[in-house]
Coordinates of C-alpha atoms and ligand atoms in Angstrom, one line a residue:
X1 CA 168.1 54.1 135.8
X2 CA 166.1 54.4 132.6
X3 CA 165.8 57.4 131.0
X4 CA 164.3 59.9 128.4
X5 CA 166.0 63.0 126.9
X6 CA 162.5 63.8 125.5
X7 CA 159.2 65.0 126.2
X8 CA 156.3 62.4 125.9
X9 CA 154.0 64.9 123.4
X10 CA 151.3 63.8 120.8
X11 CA 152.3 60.1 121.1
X12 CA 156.0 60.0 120.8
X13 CA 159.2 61.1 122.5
X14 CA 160.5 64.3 121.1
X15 CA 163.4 66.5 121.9
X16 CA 162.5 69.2 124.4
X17 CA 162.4 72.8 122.6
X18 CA 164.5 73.7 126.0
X19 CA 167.9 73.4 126.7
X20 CA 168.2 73.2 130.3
X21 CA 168.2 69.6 132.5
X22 CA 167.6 68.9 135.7
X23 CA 169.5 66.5 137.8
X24 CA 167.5 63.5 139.3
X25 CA 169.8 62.8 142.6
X26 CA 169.1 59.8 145.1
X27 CA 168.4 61.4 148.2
X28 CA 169.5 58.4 149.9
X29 CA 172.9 58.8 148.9
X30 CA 173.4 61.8 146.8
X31 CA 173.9 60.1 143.7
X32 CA 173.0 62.3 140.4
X33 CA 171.2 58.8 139.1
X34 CA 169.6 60.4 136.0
X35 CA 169.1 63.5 133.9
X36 CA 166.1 65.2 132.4
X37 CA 164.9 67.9 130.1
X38 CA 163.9 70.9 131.8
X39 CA 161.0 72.1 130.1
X40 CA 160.3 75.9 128.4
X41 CA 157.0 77.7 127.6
X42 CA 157.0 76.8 124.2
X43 CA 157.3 73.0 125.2
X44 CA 154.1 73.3 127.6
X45 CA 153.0 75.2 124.3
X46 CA 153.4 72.0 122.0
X47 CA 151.8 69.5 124.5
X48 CA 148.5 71.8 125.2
X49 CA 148.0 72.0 121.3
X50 CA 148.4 68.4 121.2
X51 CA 146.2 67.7 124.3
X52 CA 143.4 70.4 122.5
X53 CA 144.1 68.5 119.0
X54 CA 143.1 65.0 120.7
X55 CA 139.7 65.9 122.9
X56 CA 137.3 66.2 120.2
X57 CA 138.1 62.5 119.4
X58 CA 138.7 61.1 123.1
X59 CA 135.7 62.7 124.4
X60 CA 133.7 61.4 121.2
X61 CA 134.9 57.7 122.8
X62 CA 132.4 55.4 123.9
X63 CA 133.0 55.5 128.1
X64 CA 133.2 51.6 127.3
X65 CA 136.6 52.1 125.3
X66 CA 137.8 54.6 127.2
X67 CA 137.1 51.7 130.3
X68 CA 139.0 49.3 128.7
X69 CA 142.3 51.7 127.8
X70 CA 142.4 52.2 131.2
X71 CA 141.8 48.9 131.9
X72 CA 144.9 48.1 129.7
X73 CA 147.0 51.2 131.9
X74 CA 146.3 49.6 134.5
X75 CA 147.6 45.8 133.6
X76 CA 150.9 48.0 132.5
X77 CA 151.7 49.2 136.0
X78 CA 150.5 45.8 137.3
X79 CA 153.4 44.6 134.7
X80 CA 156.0 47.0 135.5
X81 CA 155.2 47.4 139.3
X82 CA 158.7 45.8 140.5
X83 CA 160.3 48.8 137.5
X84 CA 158.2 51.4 139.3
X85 CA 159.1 50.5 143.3
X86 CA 162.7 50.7 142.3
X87 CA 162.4 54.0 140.3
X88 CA 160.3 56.1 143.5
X89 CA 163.0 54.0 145.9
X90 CA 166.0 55.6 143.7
X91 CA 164.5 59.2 143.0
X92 CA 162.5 59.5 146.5
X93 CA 164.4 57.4 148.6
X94 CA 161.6 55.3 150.2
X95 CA 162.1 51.7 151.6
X96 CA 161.5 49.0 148.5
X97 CA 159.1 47.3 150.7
X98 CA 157.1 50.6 151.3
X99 CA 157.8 51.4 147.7
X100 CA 155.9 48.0 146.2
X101 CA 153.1 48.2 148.6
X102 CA 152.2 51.6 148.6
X103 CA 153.7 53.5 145.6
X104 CA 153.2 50.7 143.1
X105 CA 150.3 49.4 144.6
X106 CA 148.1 52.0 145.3
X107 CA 148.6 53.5 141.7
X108 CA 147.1 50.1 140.7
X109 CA 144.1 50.3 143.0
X110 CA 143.7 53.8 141.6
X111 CA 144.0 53.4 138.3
X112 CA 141.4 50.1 137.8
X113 CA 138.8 51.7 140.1
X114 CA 138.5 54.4 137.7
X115 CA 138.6 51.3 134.7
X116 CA 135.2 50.3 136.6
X117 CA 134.2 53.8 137.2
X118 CA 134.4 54.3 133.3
X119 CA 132.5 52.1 132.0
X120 CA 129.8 52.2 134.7
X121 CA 129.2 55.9 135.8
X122 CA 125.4 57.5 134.2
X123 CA 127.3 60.4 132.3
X124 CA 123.5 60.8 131.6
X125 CA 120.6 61.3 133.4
X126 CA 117.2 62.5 133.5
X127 CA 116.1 65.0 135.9
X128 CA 112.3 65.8 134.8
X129 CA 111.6 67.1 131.5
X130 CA 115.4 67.4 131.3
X131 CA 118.1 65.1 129.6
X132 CA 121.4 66.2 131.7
X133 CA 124.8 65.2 129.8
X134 CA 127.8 64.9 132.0
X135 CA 130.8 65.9 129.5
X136 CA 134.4 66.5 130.2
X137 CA 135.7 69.5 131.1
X138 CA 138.3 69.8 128.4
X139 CA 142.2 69.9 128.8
X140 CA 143.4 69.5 131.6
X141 CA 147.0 70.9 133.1
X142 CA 148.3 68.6 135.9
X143 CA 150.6 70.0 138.1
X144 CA 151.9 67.0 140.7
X145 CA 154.7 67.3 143.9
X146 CA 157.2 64.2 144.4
X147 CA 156.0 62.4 147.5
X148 CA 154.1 60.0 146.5
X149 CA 154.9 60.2 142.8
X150 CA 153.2 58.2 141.0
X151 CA 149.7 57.7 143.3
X152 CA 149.4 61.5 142.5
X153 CA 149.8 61.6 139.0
X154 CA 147.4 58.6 138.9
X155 CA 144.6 60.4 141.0
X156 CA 144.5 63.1 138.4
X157 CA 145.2 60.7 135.0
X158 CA 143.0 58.3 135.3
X159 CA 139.9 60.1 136.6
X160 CA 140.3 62.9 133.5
X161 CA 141.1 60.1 130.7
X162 CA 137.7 58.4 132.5
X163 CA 135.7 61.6 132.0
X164 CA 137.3 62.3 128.1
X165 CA 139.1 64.9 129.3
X166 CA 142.7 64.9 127.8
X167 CA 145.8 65.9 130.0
X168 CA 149.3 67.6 130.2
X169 CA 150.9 66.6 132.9
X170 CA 153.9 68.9 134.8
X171 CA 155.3 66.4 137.4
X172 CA 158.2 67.4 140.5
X173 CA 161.8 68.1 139.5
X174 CA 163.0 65.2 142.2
X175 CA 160.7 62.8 141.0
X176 CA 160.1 63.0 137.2
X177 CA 161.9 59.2 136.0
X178 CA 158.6 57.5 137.7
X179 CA 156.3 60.3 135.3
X180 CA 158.2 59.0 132.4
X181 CA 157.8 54.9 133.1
X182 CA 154.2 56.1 133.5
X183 CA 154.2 57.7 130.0
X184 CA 155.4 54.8 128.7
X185 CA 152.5 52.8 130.1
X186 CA 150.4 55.3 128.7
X187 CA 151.9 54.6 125.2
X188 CA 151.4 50.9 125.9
X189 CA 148.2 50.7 126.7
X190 CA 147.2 52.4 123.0
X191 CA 145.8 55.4 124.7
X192 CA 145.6 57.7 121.2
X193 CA 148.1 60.2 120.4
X194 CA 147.8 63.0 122.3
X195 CA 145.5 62.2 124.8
X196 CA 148.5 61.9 127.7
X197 CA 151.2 64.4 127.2
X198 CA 154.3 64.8 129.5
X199 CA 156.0 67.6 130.0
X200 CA 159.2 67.3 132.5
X201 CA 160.4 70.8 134.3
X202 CA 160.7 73.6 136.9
X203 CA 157.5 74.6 138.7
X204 CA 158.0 78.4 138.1
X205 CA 158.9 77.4 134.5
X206 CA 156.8 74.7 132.9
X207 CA 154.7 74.7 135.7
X208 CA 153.5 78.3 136.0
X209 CA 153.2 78.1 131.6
X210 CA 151.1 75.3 131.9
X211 CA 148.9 77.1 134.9
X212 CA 148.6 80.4 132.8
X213 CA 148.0 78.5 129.2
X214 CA 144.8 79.9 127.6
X215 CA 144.7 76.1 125.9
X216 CA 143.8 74.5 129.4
X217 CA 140.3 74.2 130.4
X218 CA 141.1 72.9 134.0
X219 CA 144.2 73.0 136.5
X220 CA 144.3 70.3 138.7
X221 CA 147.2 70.8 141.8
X222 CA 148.6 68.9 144.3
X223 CA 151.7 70.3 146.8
X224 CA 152.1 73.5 149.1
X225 CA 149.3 75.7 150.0
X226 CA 151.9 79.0 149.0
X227 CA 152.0 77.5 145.0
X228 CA 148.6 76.6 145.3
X229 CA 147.5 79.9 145.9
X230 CA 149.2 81.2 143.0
X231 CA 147.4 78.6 140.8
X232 CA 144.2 79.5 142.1
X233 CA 144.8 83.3 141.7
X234 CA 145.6 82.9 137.9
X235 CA 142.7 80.2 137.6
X236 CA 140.7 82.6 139.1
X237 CA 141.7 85.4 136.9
X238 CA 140.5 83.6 133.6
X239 CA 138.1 82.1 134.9
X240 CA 139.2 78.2 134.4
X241 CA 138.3 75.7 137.1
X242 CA 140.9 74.9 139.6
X243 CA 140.9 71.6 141.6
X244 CA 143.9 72.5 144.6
X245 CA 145.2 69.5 146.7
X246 CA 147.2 71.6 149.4
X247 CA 149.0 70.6 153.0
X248 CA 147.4 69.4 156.2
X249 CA 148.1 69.4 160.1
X250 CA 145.8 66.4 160.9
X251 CA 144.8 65.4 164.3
X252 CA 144.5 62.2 166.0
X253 CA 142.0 62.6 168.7
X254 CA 142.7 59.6 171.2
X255 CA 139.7 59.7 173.6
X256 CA 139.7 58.6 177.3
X257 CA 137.8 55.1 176.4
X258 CA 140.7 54.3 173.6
X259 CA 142.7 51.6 173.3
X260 CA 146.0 53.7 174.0
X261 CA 148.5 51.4 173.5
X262 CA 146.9 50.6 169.7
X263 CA 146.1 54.2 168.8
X264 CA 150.1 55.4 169.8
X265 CA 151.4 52.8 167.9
X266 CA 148.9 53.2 164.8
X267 CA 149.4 57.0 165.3
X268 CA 153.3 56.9 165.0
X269 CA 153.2 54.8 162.5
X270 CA 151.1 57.0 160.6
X271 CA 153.4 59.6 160.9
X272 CA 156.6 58.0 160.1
X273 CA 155.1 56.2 156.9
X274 CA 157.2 57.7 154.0
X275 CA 159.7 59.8 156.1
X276 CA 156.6 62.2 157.2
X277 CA 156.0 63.4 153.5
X278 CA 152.4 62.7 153.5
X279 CA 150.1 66.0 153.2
X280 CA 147.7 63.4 155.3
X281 CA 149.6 62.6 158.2
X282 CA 148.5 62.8 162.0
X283 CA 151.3 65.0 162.8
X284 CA 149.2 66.1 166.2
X285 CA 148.4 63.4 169.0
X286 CA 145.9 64.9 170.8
X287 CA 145.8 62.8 174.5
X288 CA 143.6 63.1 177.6
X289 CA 145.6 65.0 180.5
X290 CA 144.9 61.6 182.7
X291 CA 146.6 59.7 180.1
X292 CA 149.3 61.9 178.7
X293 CA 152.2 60.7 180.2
X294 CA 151.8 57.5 179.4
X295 CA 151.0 58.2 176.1
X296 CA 154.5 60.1 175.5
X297 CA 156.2 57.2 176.7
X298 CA 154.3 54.8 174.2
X299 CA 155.1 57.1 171.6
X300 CA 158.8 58.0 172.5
X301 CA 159.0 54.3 172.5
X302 CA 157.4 53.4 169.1
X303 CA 159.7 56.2 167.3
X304 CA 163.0 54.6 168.5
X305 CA 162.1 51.7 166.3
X306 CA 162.4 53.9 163.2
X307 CA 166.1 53.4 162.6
X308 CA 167.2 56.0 159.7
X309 CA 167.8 53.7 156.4
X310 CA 166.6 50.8 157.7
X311 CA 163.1 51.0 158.6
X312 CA 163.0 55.2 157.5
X313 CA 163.9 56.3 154.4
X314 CA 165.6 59.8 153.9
X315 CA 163.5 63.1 152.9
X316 CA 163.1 63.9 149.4
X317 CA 166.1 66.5 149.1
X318 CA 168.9 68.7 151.1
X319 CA 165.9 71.3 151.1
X320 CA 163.5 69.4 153.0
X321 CA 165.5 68.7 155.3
X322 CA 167.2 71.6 156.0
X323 CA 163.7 72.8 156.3
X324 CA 162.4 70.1 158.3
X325 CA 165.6 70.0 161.0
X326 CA 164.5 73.9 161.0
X327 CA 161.4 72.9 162.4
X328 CA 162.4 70.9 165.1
X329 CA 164.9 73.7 166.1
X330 CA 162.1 75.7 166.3
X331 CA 160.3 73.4 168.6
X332 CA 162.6 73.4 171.0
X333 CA 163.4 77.1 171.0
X334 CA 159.6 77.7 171.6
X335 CA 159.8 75.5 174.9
X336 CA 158.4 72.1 173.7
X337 CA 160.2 69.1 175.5
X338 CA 161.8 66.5 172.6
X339 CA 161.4 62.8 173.7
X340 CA 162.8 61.1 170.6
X341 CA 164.8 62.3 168.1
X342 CA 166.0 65.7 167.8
X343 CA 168.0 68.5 164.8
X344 CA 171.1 66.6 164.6
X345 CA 172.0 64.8 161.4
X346 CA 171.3 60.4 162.1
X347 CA 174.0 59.7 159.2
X348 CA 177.0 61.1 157.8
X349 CA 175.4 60.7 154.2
X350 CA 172.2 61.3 152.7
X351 CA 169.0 63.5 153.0
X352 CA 168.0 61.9 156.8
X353 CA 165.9 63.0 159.4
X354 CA 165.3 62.0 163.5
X355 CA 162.2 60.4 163.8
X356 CA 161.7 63.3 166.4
X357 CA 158.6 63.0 168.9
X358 CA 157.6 66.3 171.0
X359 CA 155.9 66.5 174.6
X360 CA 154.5 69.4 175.9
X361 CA 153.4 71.3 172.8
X362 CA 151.0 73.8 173.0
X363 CA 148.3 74.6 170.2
X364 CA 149.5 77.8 169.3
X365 CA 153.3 76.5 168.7
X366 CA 155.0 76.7 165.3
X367 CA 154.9 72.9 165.6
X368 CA 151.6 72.8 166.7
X369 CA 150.3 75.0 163.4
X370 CA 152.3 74.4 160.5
X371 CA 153.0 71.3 158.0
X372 CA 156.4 70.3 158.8
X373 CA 156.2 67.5 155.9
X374 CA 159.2 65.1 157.9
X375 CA 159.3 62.8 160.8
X376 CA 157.9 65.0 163.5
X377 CA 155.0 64.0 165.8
X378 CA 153.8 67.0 168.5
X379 CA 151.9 65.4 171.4
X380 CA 149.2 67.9 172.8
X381 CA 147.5 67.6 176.1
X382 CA 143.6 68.6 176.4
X383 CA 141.0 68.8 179.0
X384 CA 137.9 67.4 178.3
X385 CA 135.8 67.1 174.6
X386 CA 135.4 70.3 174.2
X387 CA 138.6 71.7 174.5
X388 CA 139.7 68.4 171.8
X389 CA 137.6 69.6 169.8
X390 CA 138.7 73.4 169.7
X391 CA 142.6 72.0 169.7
X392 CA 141.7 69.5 166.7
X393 CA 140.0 72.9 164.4
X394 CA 142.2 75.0 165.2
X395 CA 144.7 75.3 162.0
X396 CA 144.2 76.3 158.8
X397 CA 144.2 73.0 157.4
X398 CA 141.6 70.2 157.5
X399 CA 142.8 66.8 155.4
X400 CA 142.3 64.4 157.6
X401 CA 142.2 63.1 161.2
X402 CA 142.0 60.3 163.4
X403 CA 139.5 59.5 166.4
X404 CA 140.1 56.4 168.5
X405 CA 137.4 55.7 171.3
X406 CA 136.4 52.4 173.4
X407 CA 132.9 52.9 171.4
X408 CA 132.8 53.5 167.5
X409 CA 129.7 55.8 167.8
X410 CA 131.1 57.7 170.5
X411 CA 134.1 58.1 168.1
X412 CA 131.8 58.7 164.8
X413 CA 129.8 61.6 167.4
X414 CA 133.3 63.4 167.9
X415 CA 134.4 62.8 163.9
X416 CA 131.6 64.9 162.7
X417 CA 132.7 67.8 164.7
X418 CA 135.8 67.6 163.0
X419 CA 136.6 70.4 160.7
X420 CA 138.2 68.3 157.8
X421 CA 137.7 65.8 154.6
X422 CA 138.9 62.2 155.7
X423 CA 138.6 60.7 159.5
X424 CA 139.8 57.3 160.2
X425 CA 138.1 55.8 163.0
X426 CA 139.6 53.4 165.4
X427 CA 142.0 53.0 162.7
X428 CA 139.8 52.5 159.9
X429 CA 141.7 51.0 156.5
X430 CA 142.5 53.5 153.3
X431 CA 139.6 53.6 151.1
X432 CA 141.2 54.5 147.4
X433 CA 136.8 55.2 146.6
X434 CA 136.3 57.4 149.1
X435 CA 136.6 60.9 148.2
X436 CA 140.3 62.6 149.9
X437 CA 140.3 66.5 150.0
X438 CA 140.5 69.6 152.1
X439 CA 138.3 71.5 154.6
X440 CA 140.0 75.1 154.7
X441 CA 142.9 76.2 153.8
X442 CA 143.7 72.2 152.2
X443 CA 142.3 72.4 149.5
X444 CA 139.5 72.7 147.0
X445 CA 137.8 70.2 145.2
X446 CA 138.2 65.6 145.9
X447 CA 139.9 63.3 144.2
X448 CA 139.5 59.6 143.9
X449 CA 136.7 57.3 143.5
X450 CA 133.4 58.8 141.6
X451 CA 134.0 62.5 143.4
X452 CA 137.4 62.4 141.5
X453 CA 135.7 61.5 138.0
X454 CA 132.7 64.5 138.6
X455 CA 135.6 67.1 138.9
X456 CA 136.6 66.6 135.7
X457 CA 133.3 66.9 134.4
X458 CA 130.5 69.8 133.5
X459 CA 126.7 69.2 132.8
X460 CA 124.8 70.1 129.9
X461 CA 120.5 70.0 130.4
X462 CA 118.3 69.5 127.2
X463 CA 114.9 70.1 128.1
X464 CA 112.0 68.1 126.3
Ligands
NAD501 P1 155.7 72.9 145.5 O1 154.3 73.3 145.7 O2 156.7 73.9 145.2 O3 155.7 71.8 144.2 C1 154.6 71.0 143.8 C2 154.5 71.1 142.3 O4 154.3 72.4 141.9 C3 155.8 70.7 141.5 O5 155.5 70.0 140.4 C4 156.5 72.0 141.2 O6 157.3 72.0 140.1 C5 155.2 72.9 140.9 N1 155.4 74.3 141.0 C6 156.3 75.0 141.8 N2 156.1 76.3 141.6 C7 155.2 76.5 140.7 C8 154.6 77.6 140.1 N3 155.0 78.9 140.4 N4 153.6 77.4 139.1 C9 153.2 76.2 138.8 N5 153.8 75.1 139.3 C10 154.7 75.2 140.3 O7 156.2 72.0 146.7 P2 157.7 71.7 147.1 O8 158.5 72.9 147.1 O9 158.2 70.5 146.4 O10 157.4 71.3 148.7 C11 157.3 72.4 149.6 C12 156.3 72.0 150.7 O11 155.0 71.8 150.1 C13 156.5 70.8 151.5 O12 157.4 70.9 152.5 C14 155.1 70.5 152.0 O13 154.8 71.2 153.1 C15 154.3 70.9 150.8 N6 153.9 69.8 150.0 C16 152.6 69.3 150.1 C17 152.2 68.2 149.3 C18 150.9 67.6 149.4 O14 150.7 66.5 149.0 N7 149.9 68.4 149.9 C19 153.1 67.7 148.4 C20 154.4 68.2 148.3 C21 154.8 69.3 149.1

């Protein structure tokens, strides 16, 4: 696998000022396939003066430029999109199938809608006697988690480089080979010096330098809500905008007028895309008493399919699962009834999971309440709208969600009671323009499509 011993700072690879490394193992086998520089303070240090060097100039550059660099990033990945599936399926462990479509391809989608977005959005308009300039926030410190490596990094690049913003970027320790290929596109695609700077290390290390650097105008985060508060509580402190992309517990709300066979098999599905590491996931089915037991069948059913490394990859690391085979010992300890899957290890070797489906959970189960991030469906009975509706709210979270009904406006009338950024209904498609984000405790701030670029921007009014 192809490697740098470097950081990607002020246009070129140089040594990092650290000496430590971090192993990048295959989780599907527990190879050590590569090794990177862990980064110190005083490398974070070098790529913010960089980044801060390179705004005046970026942000000077007509949107229409800055359109067509993007433009050209985007034609890299498109170039190097068979390179990028095989570098997430090596350090992540996703299936190469699941790797081309989804964590080559939607990187793509990403990155020339904000091409378009560039060269079209009004970063000025007229409000009255007022001339209001939309200008980029400044530097911005990207801090991004490993499952879905390369759509996450994406979601915060392109949108900043689209506004003038310039950007450090801090990706995951598993996942950091696909954040170099990525700064080689950058390099590629004549994006100036400076502009994209990469800095590879530990979150507590490069991470938290890069979250308390006085250089950095904004902090944009995606990964667990207990490091996302810590980034908003130093944000917070000086007074620099944060943009926090946390966990989720989503619900999907199958009505009595569903289709029940469709909405189990889209709802497992969902679920078991990407071993469970998806902060979006429908992790709660949430079924009409008259039509529960069927539905746990359906399900129970649907999850045998997932065979662990054929159609399932493995989690990210020994840590997740550890974590996540906690979880489901947890379930059963607190009385829910497992119908697929279960704690024990599926292989000998590598980081693997059960796809584990769970009857009889109740809402105020461990299960039932907190992101699990694996393979691991709860299946929730309720009694009528209402008490769906009460079951759905009632986390902390609020990502996304799920309604399926016979009738699209009876299913749109129970999505707006929803307490949370994204519903699909009926199993509506992914929509990389529409904005993603949290209600609650998930978040703060959207990314993608033109609610993506306007975070990454601040308005200036001249009045005539
Ligand atoms: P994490 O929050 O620790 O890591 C995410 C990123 O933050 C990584 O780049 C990491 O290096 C960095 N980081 C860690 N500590 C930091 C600090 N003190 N200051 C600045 N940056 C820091 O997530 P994790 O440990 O990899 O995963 C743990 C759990 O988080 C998962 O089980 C899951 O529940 C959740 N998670 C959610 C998402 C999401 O998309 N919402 C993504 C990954 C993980």
């Amino acid at each position: 696998m192809k490697q740098h011993d470097a950081m990607y700072i002020d246009g070129s690879w140089r040594p990092a000022e650290g000496r430590g490394t971090i192993e990048v193992v295959n989780p599907a086998d527990g190879q050590v396939i590569a090794t990177v520089p862990a980064g110190s303070a005083e490398d974070v240090d070098a790529a913010v003066r960089a980044a801060r060097a390179a705004l005046p100039g970026w942000a000077a550059t007509p949107p229409q430029e800055r359109a067509a660099r993007l433009a050209a990033l985007r034609d890299q990945l498109v170039a190097r999109a068979d390179e990028i599936a095989a570098t997430v399926t090596a350090e992540l462990g996703a299936p190469l199938a699941f790797s081309k479509a989804v964590h080559a391809g939607a990187p793509i989608a990403v990155c020339g809608s904000y091409a378009e977005l560039a060269g079209t959005y009004a970063f000025e308009e007229k409000i009255g006697n007022s001339t209001v300039l939309h200008e980029p926030v400044g530097v911005v410190g990207a801090i991004t988690p490993w499952n879905y490596p390369l759509h996450q990094v994406v979601a915060k690049v392109a949108p900043a480089l689209a506004a003038g913003c310039t950007v450090v970027l801090k990706p995951a320790e598993d996942t950091p080979l696909v954040a170099q290929l990525f700064a080689e596109c950058v390099d590629a695609a004549g994006i100036p010096a400076g502009v994209f700077n990469l800095v590879t290390g530990l979150g507590p290390v490069a991470g938290q330098a890069l979250a308390a650097h006085d250089g950095i105008d904004l902090v944009s985060f995606t990964g667990s809500t207990a490091v996302g508060r810590k980034i908003g509580a130093l944000a917070g402190a000086a007074v620099k905008r944060v943009a926090l992309e946390l966990g989720g517990k989503s619900a999907n709300v199958i009505l009595p007028s569903a289709d029940l066979a469709k909405a189990v098999a889209v709802g497992v599905a969902n679920v078991m895309a990407n071993s469970g590491q998806t902060c979006s996931a429908w992790t709660r089915m949430l079924v009409h008493r008259d039509r529960y037991d069927e539905a746990v069948e359906l399900a129970a059913a649907a999850a045998a399919k997932y065979v662990p490394g054929e159609k399932i990859g493995p989690l990210v690391n020994a840590t997740q699962q550890a974590r996540v085979r906690g979880y489901i010992e947890r379930g059963v300890a607190e009385g829910a009834r497992l119908v697929a899957g279960g704690p024990e290890e599926p292989l000998a070797a590598g980081c693997y999971v059960r796809p584990t489906v769970f009857a009889d959970v109740t809402p105020e189960m461990t299960i039932a309440q907190e992101e699990i991030f694996g393979p691991v469906l709860s299946i929730l009975a309720y009694e009528d709208e209402d008490d769906a509706a009460r079951i759905a709210n009632g986390t902390v979270y609020g990502l996304a969600g799920a309604v399926w009904a016979g009738d699209e406006a009876e299913a749109v009338a129970f999505a707006r009671r929803l307490e949370t950024g994204q519903v699909d209904i009926n199993g509506g498609r992914f929509n990389p323009l529409a904005p993603f984000g949290g209600y609650k405790q998930s978040g703060v701030g959207r990314e993608l499509g033109r609610h993506g670029l306007t975070e990454y921007l601040q308005t200036k009014s001249l009045q005539f």
